[in-house]
Short mmCIF file of C-alpha atoms in Angstrom, two decimals:
data_model
loop_
_atom_site.label_atom_id
_atom_site.label_comp_id
_atom_site.label_asym_id
_atom_site.label_seq_id
_atom_site.Cartn_x
_atom_site.Cartn_y
_atom_site.Cartn_z
CA UNK A 222 -81.40 30.06 -45.44
CA UNK A 223 -79.79 27.11 -45.28
CA UNK A 224 -77.03 25.92 -47.37
CA UNK A 225 -77.01 22.48 -48.54
CA UNK A 226 -73.61 20.25 -47.98
CA UNK A 227 -72.25 18.18 -50.28
CA UNK A 228 -71.07 14.44 -49.17
CA UNK A 229 -68.21 15.77 -49.29
CA UNK A 230 -68.04 18.39 -46.79
CA UNK A 231 -69.72 16.26 -43.88
CA UNK A 232 -67.47 12.94 -43.91
CA UNK A 233 -65.38 13.46 -40.94
CA UNK A 234 -61.98 12.30 -41.55
CA UNK A 235 -60.71 8.22 -40.81
CA UNK A 236 -58.29 8.14 -37.87
CA UNK A 237 -55.25 6.81 -39.40
CA UNK A 238 -54.02 2.73 -38.70
CA UNK A 239 -51.46 2.20 -36.14
CA UNK A 240 -48.53 0.10 -37.87
CA UNK A 241 -46.78 -2.31 -35.32
CA UNK A 242 -43.19 -1.93 -35.78
CA UNK A 243 -41.21 -3.98 -37.65
CA UNK A 244 -37.62 -5.51 -36.75
CA UNK A 245 -35.96 -4.00 -39.67
CA UNK A 246 -36.95 -0.47 -37.26
CA UNK A 247 -33.74 1.36 -36.56
CA UNK A 248 -34.79 2.01 -33.25
CA UNK A 249 -36.21 -0.73 -32.02
CA UNK A 250 -32.62 -2.56 -33.13
CA UNK A 251 -30.70 0.02 -29.95
CA UNK A 252 -33.20 -0.42 -27.38
CA UNK A 253 -32.07 -4.23 -28.42
CA UNK A 254 -28.23 -3.43 -28.39
CA UNK A 255 -28.99 -1.26 -24.96
CA UNK A 256 -30.30 -3.94 -23.09
CA UNK A 257 -28.18 -6.50 -24.19
CA UNK A 258 -24.89 -3.97 -23.32
CA UNK A 259 -26.65 -3.13 -19.73
CA UNK A 260 -26.86 -7.44 -18.92
CA UNK A 261 -23.69 -7.85 -20.35
CA UNK A 262 -22.31 -5.38 -18.35
CA UNK A 263 -23.89 -6.34 -15.42
CA UNK A 264 -22.91 -10.09 -15.43
CA UNK A 265 -19.51 -9.21 -15.52
CA UNK A 266 -19.48 -6.30 -13.05
CA UNK A 267 -21.02 -9.52 -10.42
CA UNK A 268 -18.45 -11.37 -11.71
CA UNK A 269 -15.67 -9.04 -11.02
CA UNK A 270 -16.98 -8.38 -7.67
CA UNK A 271 -16.95 -12.55 -7.09
CA UNK A 272 -13.72 -13.09 -8.78
CA UNK A 273 -11.88 -14.84 -5.86
CA UNK A 274 -7.26 -15.09 -5.51
CA UNK A 275 -5.54 -17.39 -3.64
CA UNK A 276 -3.12 -16.04 -1.63
CA UNK A 277 -0.77 -16.97 1.78
CA UNK A 278 -1.56 -15.97 4.87
CA UNK A 279 0.66 -16.78 8.07
CA UNK A 280 -0.40 -20.11 9.57
CA UNK A 281 1.07 -19.26 12.66
CA UNK A 282 2.81 -16.47 14.14
CA UNK A 283 5.83 -16.03 12.00
CA UNK A 284 9.21 -14.15 13.92
CA UNK A 285 11.78 -12.00 12.41
CA UNK A 286 13.97 -13.89 9.66
CA UNK A 287 11.31 -17.09 9.80
CA UNK A 288 12.35 -18.72 7.16
CA UNK A 289 8.55 -19.53 5.19
CA UNK A 290 7.21 -22.53 4.82
CA UNK A 291 4.42 -24.48 3.68
CA UNK A 292 4.63 -25.04 8.02
CA UNK A 293 3.67 -21.44 8.69
CA UNK A 294 1.63 -20.57 5.48
CA UNK A 295 -1.37 -21.84 4.32
CA UNK A 296 -3.12 -20.86 1.04
CA UNK A 297 -6.92 -18.92 1.12
CA UNK A 298 -9.03 -17.50 -1.37
CA UNK A 299 -9.85 -14.46 -1.34
CA UNK A 300 -11.05 -10.65 -2.68
CA UNK A 301 -8.49 -8.64 -3.57
CA UNK A 302 -8.93 -7.04 -6.93
CA UNK A 303 -6.30 -4.38 -7.56
CA UNK A 304 -4.12 -5.12 -4.66
CA UNK A 305 -3.41 -8.63 -5.79
CA UNK A 306 0.34 -7.63 -6.54
CA UNK A 307 0.68 -6.46 -2.97
CA UNK A 308 0.63 -9.68 -1.00
CA UNK A 309 2.28 -13.10 -2.25
CA UNK A 310 -0.23 -15.56 -4.46
CA UNK A 311 0.43 -18.45 -5.26
CA UNK A 312 1.47 -17.13 -8.43
CA UNK A 313 4.71 -15.78 -6.72
CA UNK A 314 7.77 -17.41 -7.07
CA UNK A 315 8.56 -18.18 -3.18
CA UNK A 316 12.46 -18.90 -2.84
CA UNK A 317 13.75 -21.03 -0.61
CA UNK A 318 15.69 -18.34 1.52
CA UNK A 319 12.65 -16.28 1.60
CA UNK A 320 12.22 -15.29 5.23
CA UNK A 321 10.10 -12.55 7.42
CA UNK A 322 11.66 -9.19 7.48
CA UNK A 323 9.32 -8.22 10.27
CA UNK A 324 6.36 -9.82 12.72
CA UNK A 325 3.57 -11.32 11.10
CA UNK A 326 0.57 -12.62 13.03
CA UNK A 327 -1.18 -15.81 12.30
CA UNK A 328 -4.11 -15.39 10.33
CA UNK A 329 -2.39 -11.88 8.15
CA UNK A 330 -1.90 -12.22 4.68
CA UNK A 331 1.69 -11.52 3.50
CA UNK A 332 2.67 -8.32 2.24
CA UNK A 333 5.06 -8.78 -0.04
CA UNK A 334 6.80 -5.74 1.46
CA UNK A 335 7.40 -7.87 4.80
CA UNK A 336 9.86 -10.63 2.79
CA UNK A 337 13.57 -10.59 2.29
CA UNK A 338 15.87 -13.06 0.13
CA UNK A 339 18.90 -12.20 2.68
CA UNK A 340 19.72 -13.82 5.39
CA UNK A 341 19.72 -11.89 8.94
CA UNK A 342 22.13 -13.52 10.46
CA UNK A 343 23.23 -11.66 13.34
CA UNK A 344 21.22 -8.02 12.02
CA UNK A 345 18.94 -6.66 14.60
CA UNK A 346 15.80 -4.05 13.72
CA UNK A 347 15.60 -0.77 13.97
CA UNK A 348 12.97 1.35 13.53
CA UNK A 349 13.91 4.63 12.67
CA UNK A 350 11.66 7.92 12.14
CA UNK A 351 12.81 10.19 8.94
CA UNK A 352 11.16 12.77 7.01
CA UNK A 353 8.43 12.70 4.82
CA UNK A 354 10.64 13.70 1.48
CA UNK A 355 12.57 10.55 1.60
CA UNK A 356 13.70 9.13 -1.56
CA UNK A 357 11.28 6.86 -3.22
CA UNK A 358 14.74 4.76 -3.82
CA UNK A 359 14.72 3.41 -0.75
CA UNK A 360 12.50 0.73 -0.02
CA UNK A 361 12.36 -2.75 1.48
CA UNK A 362 15.32 -4.62 -0.03
CA UNK A 363 17.02 -1.45 -0.81
CA UNK A 364 20.65 -0.29 0.63
CA UNK A 365 21.00 2.94 2.85
CA UNK A 366 24.41 4.23 4.51
CA UNK A 367 22.88 5.91 7.94
CA UNK A 368 25.63 9.16 9.47
CA UNK A 369 24.82 10.66 12.81
CA UNK A 370 24.35 13.91 13.57
CA UNK A 371 25.06 15.17 16.70
CA UNK A 372 23.12 18.06 18.28
CA UNK A 373 25.13 20.53 19.63
CA UNK A 374 25.18 21.34 23.34
CA UNK A 375 23.14 24.67 22.30
CA UNK A 376 20.34 22.29 20.96
CA UNK A 377 19.85 24.44 17.84
CA UNK A 378 22.21 23.27 15.78
CA UNK A 379 24.21 20.21 14.33
CA UNK A 380 27.66 18.71 14.38
CA UNK A 381 29.17 17.39 11.01
CA UNK A 382 27.11 14.22 10.29
CA UNK A 383 29.84 10.96 10.49
CA UNK A 384 28.88 7.63 8.68
CA UNK A 385 28.35 5.27 11.13
CA UNK A 386 27.50 2.37 8.58
CA UNK A 387 27.61 1.19 5.12
CA UNK A 388 25.40 -1.04 3.51
CA UNK A 389 22.50 -0.94 5.67
CA UNK A 390 19.64 -2.74 4.35
CA UNK A 391 15.74 -1.56 4.70
CA UNK A 392 13.39 -4.15 5.79
CA UNK A 393 10.30 -1.75 5.95
CA UNK A 394 9.21 1.63 5.08
CA UNK A 395 5.75 2.80 6.54
CA UNK A 396 4.80 6.75 6.08
CA UNK A 397 3.28 7.90 8.58
CA UNK A 398 1.88 11.55 10.28
CA UNK A 399 -1.47 13.20 10.70
CA UNK A 400 -1.96 13.20 14.40
CA UNK A 401 -2.93 16.77 16.34
CA UNK A 402 0.12 18.59 15.22
CA UNK A 403 -0.26 17.78 11.40
CA UNK A 404 3.03 16.51 11.08
CA UNK A 405 4.33 13.84 8.96
CA UNK A 406 7.52 11.39 8.52
CA UNK A 407 8.46 8.38 7.43
CA UNK A 408 9.39 5.00 9.16
CA UNK A 409 12.01 2.73 8.45
CA UNK A 410 12.81 -0.77 9.74
CA UNK A 411 16.46 -0.71 9.22
CA UNK A 412 18.98 -3.89 10.00
CA UNK A 413 22.18 -2.91 11.82
CA UNK A 414 24.94 -5.20 12.64
CA UNK A 415 25.52 -5.77 16.56
CA UNK A 416 28.29 -3.14 16.47
CA UNK A 417 26.48 -0.67 15.23
CA UNK A 418 22.89 -1.79 17.11
CA UNK A 419 24.76 0.45 20.29
CA UNK A 420 25.86 4.09 18.58
CA UNK A 421 22.85 3.79 16.40
CA UNK A 422 20.57 3.80 19.44
CA UNK A 423 22.57 6.37 21.64
CA UNK A 424 22.09 8.80 18.86
CA UNK A 425 18.10 8.31 18.93
CA UNK A 426 18.30 8.92 22.80
CA UNK A 427 20.52 12.17 22.65
CA UNK A 428 17.83 13.17 19.82
CA UNK A 429 20.39 13.29 17.00
CA UNK A 430 19.86 13.91 13.45
CA UNK A 431 20.30 10.17 11.70
CA UNK A 432 20.55 10.57 7.91
CA UNK A 433 19.97 8.04 5.65
CA UNK A 434 21.35 7.75 2.23
CA UNK A 435 20.24 5.49 -1.06
CA UNK A 436 23.44 3.35 -1.68
CA UNK A 437 22.66 1.63 -5.36
CA UNK A 438 25.59 -0.37 -4.84
CA UNK A 439 23.55 -3.01 -2.97
CA UNK A 440 21.33 -3.58 -5.66
CA UNK A 441 24.62 -5.30 -7.12
CA UNK A 442 24.37 -7.97 -4.81
#
């Protein structure tokens, strides 16, 4: 027996109408903010990557003790980022007494640690290998007292240290180490007077123990 359906029962539901998003929709506003932030970040990053600074480079070989002048330096645009302050750049004052405390090859950037404002005079540079736990106060331009402890005849111990010299200027400091044996140390370049040169060289040749002690009085000069 067939039942009769009313018009309301046979009507199919109509699909809901899709509304076009409004500018007042918070999701649309959030998306626009994210796009703008992404574009701004990309522009900033590209700008940082292409940002250059004007630094000094050696236009010719600069020898130890040579004065830094317009004849042996030139400017160059480079990208150094956070390492800019490690090198001599145009915003740094270069005094008339500025000299190289180490050899600088033509075309090289000029590290700040390679500059001294002290006259070398008759002093000569000597490289000394020291333990890795050297005081952090000992930096290029600082002064140290040098002590020497001669090796005993047994070869396993050392004599009481004797002072070789006071107020020896440090020209350079380089952390060294690694290699096959995994040893670490610190290489100091010391500027020594002629009368200190021979005993220091003898100490190095005889494998004596060389001890350097930071002398804070050097900062008062």
